Short mmCIF file of C-alpha atoms and ligand atoms in Angstrom, two decimals:
data_model
loop_
_atom_site.label_atom_id
_atom_site.label_comp_id
_atom_site.label_asym_id
_atom_site.label_seq_id
_atom_site.Cartn_x
_atom_site.Cartn_y
_atom_site.Cartn_z
CA UNK H 263 -175.67 24.02 -52.79
CA UNK H 264 -172.96 23.08 -50.30
CA UNK H 265 -169.70 21.41 -51.43
CA UNK H 266 -168.69 18.15 -49.75
CA UNK H 267 -165.55 18.80 -47.67
CA UNK H 268 -162.48 17.37 -49.35
CA UNK H 269 -160.44 15.27 -46.91
CA UNK H 270 -156.88 14.74 -48.09
CA UNK H 271 -155.66 11.34 -47.04
CA UNK H 272 -152.42 11.15 -49.01
CA UNK H 273 -149.92 8.98 -47.06
CA UNK H 274 -147.31 11.76 -46.88
CA UNK H 275 -149.85 14.14 -45.38
CA UNK H 276 -151.12 11.56 -42.90
CA UNK H 277 -147.57 10.71 -41.82
CA UNK H 278 -146.69 14.36 -41.21
CA UNK H 279 -149.92 14.94 -39.28
CA UNK H 280 -149.00 12.09 -36.92
CA UNK H 281 -145.75 13.93 -36.18
CA UNK H 282 -147.64 17.22 -35.72
CA UNK H 283 -149.98 15.59 -33.20
CA UNK H 284 -147.11 14.24 -31.10
CA UNK H 285 -146.76 16.40 -27.98
CA UNK H 286 -143.01 15.78 -28.03
CA UNK H 287 -142.58 17.50 -31.41
CA UNK H 288 -140.84 20.84 -30.72
CA UNK H 289 -141.53 24.20 -32.35
CA UNK H 290 -138.81 24.00 -35.00
CA UNK H 291 -140.00 20.65 -36.34
CA UNK H 292 -143.66 21.63 -35.88
CA UNK H 293 -143.17 24.74 -38.04
CA UNK H 294 -141.42 22.75 -40.76
CA UNK H 295 -144.17 20.11 -40.77
CA UNK H 296 -147.02 22.64 -40.93
CA UNK H 297 -145.33 24.26 -43.90
CA UNK H 298 -144.80 20.91 -45.66
CA UNK H 299 -148.40 19.80 -45.07
CA UNK H 300 -149.64 23.16 -46.39
CA UNK H 301 -147.57 22.70 -49.55
CA UNK H 302 -148.92 19.19 -50.14
CA UNK H 303 -152.49 20.35 -49.52
CA UNK H 304 -152.06 23.30 -51.86
CA UNK H 305 -151.17 20.88 -54.66
CA UNK H 306 -154.63 19.34 -54.33
CA UNK H 307 -156.53 22.59 -53.66
CA UNK H 308 -155.22 24.08 -56.92
CA UNK H 309 -156.16 21.05 -59.01
CA UNK H 310 -159.01 22.90 -60.76
CA UNK H 311 -157.00 25.94 -61.85
CA UNK H 312 -157.84 26.59 -65.50
CA UNK H 313 -155.20 26.00 -68.19
CA UNK H 314 -154.69 27.48 -71.63
CA UNK H 315 -152.87 26.10 -74.64
CA UNK H 316 -149.49 27.57 -75.59
CA UNK H 317 -146.75 26.70 -78.04
CA UNK H 318 -143.21 26.51 -76.63
CA UNK H 319 -140.03 26.00 -78.59
CA UNK H 320 -137.94 23.24 -77.02
CA UNK H 321 -134.29 22.64 -78.07
CA UNK H 322 -135.72 19.97 -80.42
CA UNK H 323 -138.90 21.48 -81.86
CA UNK H 324 -142.27 23.08 -81.16
CA UNK H 325 -144.42 21.70 -78.32
CA UNK H 326 -148.14 22.31 -77.90
CA UNK H 327 -148.42 22.54 -74.14
CA UNK H 328 -150.34 24.25 -71.33
CA UNK H 329 -149.89 27.00 -68.76
CA UNK H 330 -152.17 28.28 -66.00
CA UNK H 331 -154.52 30.83 -67.49
CA UNK H 332 -155.99 34.04 -66.19
CA UNK H 333 -157.24 33.37 -62.71
CA UNK H 334 -155.02 35.02 -60.13
CA UNK H 335 -154.65 33.68 -56.62
CA UNK H 336 -154.39 35.21 -53.17
CA UNK H 337 -153.72 33.33 -49.95
CA UNK H 338 -155.18 34.74 -46.75
CA UNK H 339 -153.81 33.27 -43.51
CA UNK H 340 -155.84 33.78 -40.34
CA UNK H 341 -153.36 35.12 -37.78
CA UNK H 342 -151.51 33.85 -36.01
CA UNK H 343 -151.40 30.16 -36.79
CA UNK H 344 -152.24 30.57 -40.50
CA UNK H 345 -148.88 32.29 -40.97
CA UNK H 346 -147.25 28.90 -40.46
CA UNK H 347 -148.81 27.70 -43.73
CA UNK H 348 -147.81 30.66 -45.91
CA UNK H 349 -144.32 29.69 -47.02
CA UNK H 350 -145.51 26.18 -47.94
CA UNK H 351 -148.26 27.40 -50.26
CA UNK H 352 -146.04 30.10 -51.77
CA UNK H 353 -143.51 27.44 -52.75
CA UNK H 354 -146.13 26.12 -55.17
CA UNK H 355 -147.66 29.45 -56.24
CA UNK H 356 -144.88 32.02 -55.81
CA UNK H 357 -146.72 34.73 -57.75
CA UNK H 358 -149.76 34.71 -55.44
CA UNK H 359 -150.52 37.75 -53.29
CA UNK H 360 -150.94 37.34 -49.53
CA UNK H 361 -153.55 39.10 -47.39
CA UNK H 362 -153.83 38.84 -43.61
CA UNK H 363 -156.78 38.61 -41.26
CA UNK H 364 -156.13 38.85 -37.53
CA UNK H 365 -158.48 36.97 -35.22
CA UNK H 366 -158.22 35.35 -31.85
CA UNK H 367 -160.79 33.36 -29.91
CA UNK H 368 -162.04 34.82 -26.68
CA UNK H 369 -161.15 32.00 -24.24
CA UNK H 370 -164.45 32.41 -22.33
CA UNK H 371 -167.01 32.77 -25.12
CA UNK H 372 -164.91 30.97 -27.85
CA UNK H 373 -166.16 33.72 -30.21
CA UNK H 374 -163.63 35.22 -32.61
CA UNK H 375 -162.37 38.75 -31.97
CA UNK H 376 -161.03 40.44 -35.11
CA UNK H 377 -158.10 42.84 -34.84
CA UNK H 378 -156.58 43.16 -38.33
CA UNK H 379 -157.49 42.95 -42.00
CA UNK H 380 -155.20 43.80 -44.91
CA UNK H 381 -156.04 42.31 -48.28
CA UNK H 382 -154.53 42.86 -51.75
CA UNK H 383 -156.09 45.93 -53.47
CA UNK H 384 -157.29 43.79 -56.38
CA UNK H 385 -158.58 40.97 -54.14
CA UNK H 386 -162.06 41.03 -55.72
CA UNK H 387 -160.48 39.87 -59.02
CA UNK H 388 -158.69 36.97 -57.37
CA UNK H 389 -159.50 33.48 -56.24
CA UNK H 390 -158.81 33.42 -52.50
CA UNK H 391 -157.62 30.46 -50.46
CA UNK H 392 -158.04 31.10 -46.73
CA UNK H 393 -155.55 29.12 -44.63
CA UNK H 394 -155.58 28.22 -40.95
CA UNK H 395 -154.33 24.95 -39.44
CA UNK H 396 -157.36 24.52 -37.14
CA UNK H 397 -161.12 24.58 -37.76
CA UNK H 398 -162.62 24.12 -34.28
CA UNK H 399 -166.00 25.82 -33.64
CA UNK H 400 -165.64 27.39 -37.08
CA UNK H 401 -166.23 30.91 -35.73
CA UNK H 402 -162.89 32.33 -36.93
CA UNK H 403 -163.20 30.89 -40.45
CA UNK H 404 -166.85 31.97 -40.80
CA UNK H 405 -166.05 35.57 -39.83
CA UNK H 406 -162.81 35.74 -41.86
CA UNK H 407 -164.59 34.51 -44.99
CA UNK H 408 -167.45 36.95 -44.32
CA UNK H 409 -164.92 39.82 -44.22
CA UNK H 410 -163.36 38.66 -47.51
CA UNK H 411 -166.77 38.40 -49.19
CA UNK H 412 -167.50 41.97 -48.01
CA UNK H 413 -164.57 43.05 -50.24
CA UNK H 414 -166.33 41.57 -53.27
CA UNK H 415 -164.49 38.24 -53.55
CA UNK H 416 -166.60 35.59 -55.28
CA UNK H 417 -164.36 32.57 -55.44
CA UNK H 418 -163.14 31.37 -52.02
CA UNK H 419 -161.67 28.10 -50.72
CA UNK H 420 -160.76 27.23 -47.15
CA UNK H 421 -157.82 25.00 -46.29
CA UNK H 422 -157.13 23.68 -42.78
CA UNK H 423 -155.03 20.82 -41.44
CA UNK H 424 -157.37 19.49 -38.74
CA UNK H 425 -161.13 20.03 -38.58
CA UNK H 426 -163.73 19.23 -35.92
CA UNK H 427 -167.18 18.09 -37.09
CA UNK H 428 -168.67 21.16 -35.35
CA UNK H 429 -166.47 23.53 -37.39
CA UNK H 430 -167.14 21.78 -40.69
CA UNK H 431 -170.89 22.04 -40.06
CA UNK H 432 -170.77 25.71 -39.03
CA UNK H 433 -168.59 26.71 -41.98
CA UNK H 434 -170.52 24.81 -44.62
CA UNK H 435 -173.82 26.19 -43.31
CA UNK H 436 -172.58 29.80 -43.18
CA UNK H 437 -170.71 29.68 -46.52
CA UNK H 438 -172.07 26.79 -48.63
CA UNK H 439 -170.29 28.14 -51.71
CA UNK H 440 -166.82 27.69 -50.12
CA UNK H 441 -165.00 24.45 -50.85
CA UNK H 442 -163.34 23.18 -47.66
CA UNK H 443 -160.11 21.15 -47.76
CA UNK H 444 -158.82 19.48 -44.62
CA UNK H 445 -156.28 16.76 -43.95
CA UNK H 446 -157.91 15.14 -40.91
CA UNK H 447 -161.41 15.13 -39.51
CA UNK H 448 -161.21 14.60 -35.76
CA UNK H 449 -163.72 13.39 -33.22
CA UNK H 450 -165.07 16.42 -31.36
CA UNK H 451 -164.34 19.58 -29.37
CA UNK H 452 -163.62 19.48 -25.65
CA UNK H 453 -165.20 21.85 -23.11
CA UNK H 454 -162.52 24.48 -23.85
CA UNK H 455 -163.16 24.39 -27.59
CA UNK H 456 -160.00 22.41 -28.40
CA UNK H 457 -160.11 19.71 -31.06
CA UNK H 458 -159.91 16.15 -29.66
CA UNK H 459 -157.44 14.54 -30.21
CA UNK H 460 -156.18 17.44 -32.37
CA UNK H 461 -152.66 18.75 -31.93
CA UNK H 462 -153.10 21.32 -29.16
CA UNK H 463 -152.84 25.07 -29.70
CA UNK H 464 -151.42 25.49 -33.19
CA UNK H 465 -150.34 29.13 -32.71
CA UNK H 466 -148.51 28.39 -29.49
CA UNK H 467 -146.78 25.35 -30.99
CA UNK H 468 -145.69 27.24 -34.14
CA UNK H 469 -144.40 30.28 -32.30
CA UNK H 470 -143.28 28.57 -29.07
CA UNK H 471 -145.41 30.86 -26.91
CA UNK H 472 -146.33 28.27 -24.28
C1 PRP P 730 -156.89 29.20 -33.46
C2 PRP P 730 -156.78 28.70 -34.88
C3 PRP P 730 -158.01 29.26 -35.52
C4 PRP P 730 -159.02 29.23 -34.38
C5 PRP P 730 -159.94 28.09 -34.61
O1 PRP P 730 -156.49 30.50 -33.33
O2 PRP P 730 -155.58 29.07 -35.49
O3 PRP P 730 -157.84 30.57 -36.01
O4 PRP P 730 -158.28 29.05 -33.17
O5 PRP P 730 -160.94 28.10 -33.65
P1 PRP P 730 -162.47 28.31 -34.04
O6 PRP P 730 -162.75 27.45 -35.24
O7 PRP P 730 -163.20 27.84 -32.81
O8 PRP P 730 -162.69 29.77 -34.30
P2 PRP P 730 -156.39 31.22 -31.90
O9 PRP P 730 -157.69 31.87 -31.54
O10 PRP P 730 -155.83 30.26 -30.91
O11 PRP P 730 -155.42 32.41 -32.18
P3 PRP P 730 -153.85 32.36 -32.49
O12 PRP P 730 -153.69 31.70 -33.83
O13 PRP P 730 -153.49 33.81 -32.53
O14 PRP P 730 -153.17 31.60 -31.39
N1 URA P 731 -157.29 26.37 -31.93
C1 URA P 731 -156.20 25.58 -31.83
O1 URA P 731 -155.07 26.05 -32.04
N2 URA P 731 -156.37 24.30 -31.49
C2 URA P 731 -157.58 23.76 -31.26
O2 URA P 731 -157.67 22.56 -30.96
C3 URA P 731 -158.71 24.59 -31.36
C4 URA P 731 -158.53 25.89 -31.71
#
């Protein structure tokens, strides 16, 4: 059974996405905004983390309270643009491990080409949240998640800032068990595989390479 994509429409997220879309937003501000949006999205994507009861001694007395139990997390950014989301999510879950998957889209075929994969040694015991600002054709996310499943990971989520309908469809068909979180669902892809209206090339805008 496929999960319904979760579209985060919190006003703070929507406001920051408007700034990200603006072609006049420079790399420094763009990087800060991507990180802030990732942090806000992570808050929602970790909503179902299991809790356990604990007793804590406050300066006044004993409190029956809760802490996150057991399940360990790993974040896996898809290089390059996913790197822009890492510090934001680590602000909320500083103890998480971080793996990396390197992929770029061939500009002619729009198919992903993988060039790097380094995951935590105990990744199969972790819940993994794959992060990438853009879900366009979905090819990169489908292959990255396939590579993570090949390492024995059972519990995977995918978090992107902007998704195209084509990418959402491809990803939910290829990996129906993966819950997708995005902050905006745009109209379509153009003939070059860019999301319309989107925000342009996320990697180039984060790293200032164009
Ligand atoms: C972008 C983006 C995704 C991919 C999405 O990366 O960060 O990884 O495109 O497109 P898809 O859904 O059609 O696969 P890009 O290939 O531009 O590489 P970069 O991050 O290194 O610039
Ligand atoms: N990758 C990007 O960075 N932007 C798009 O619109 C599509 C793919």
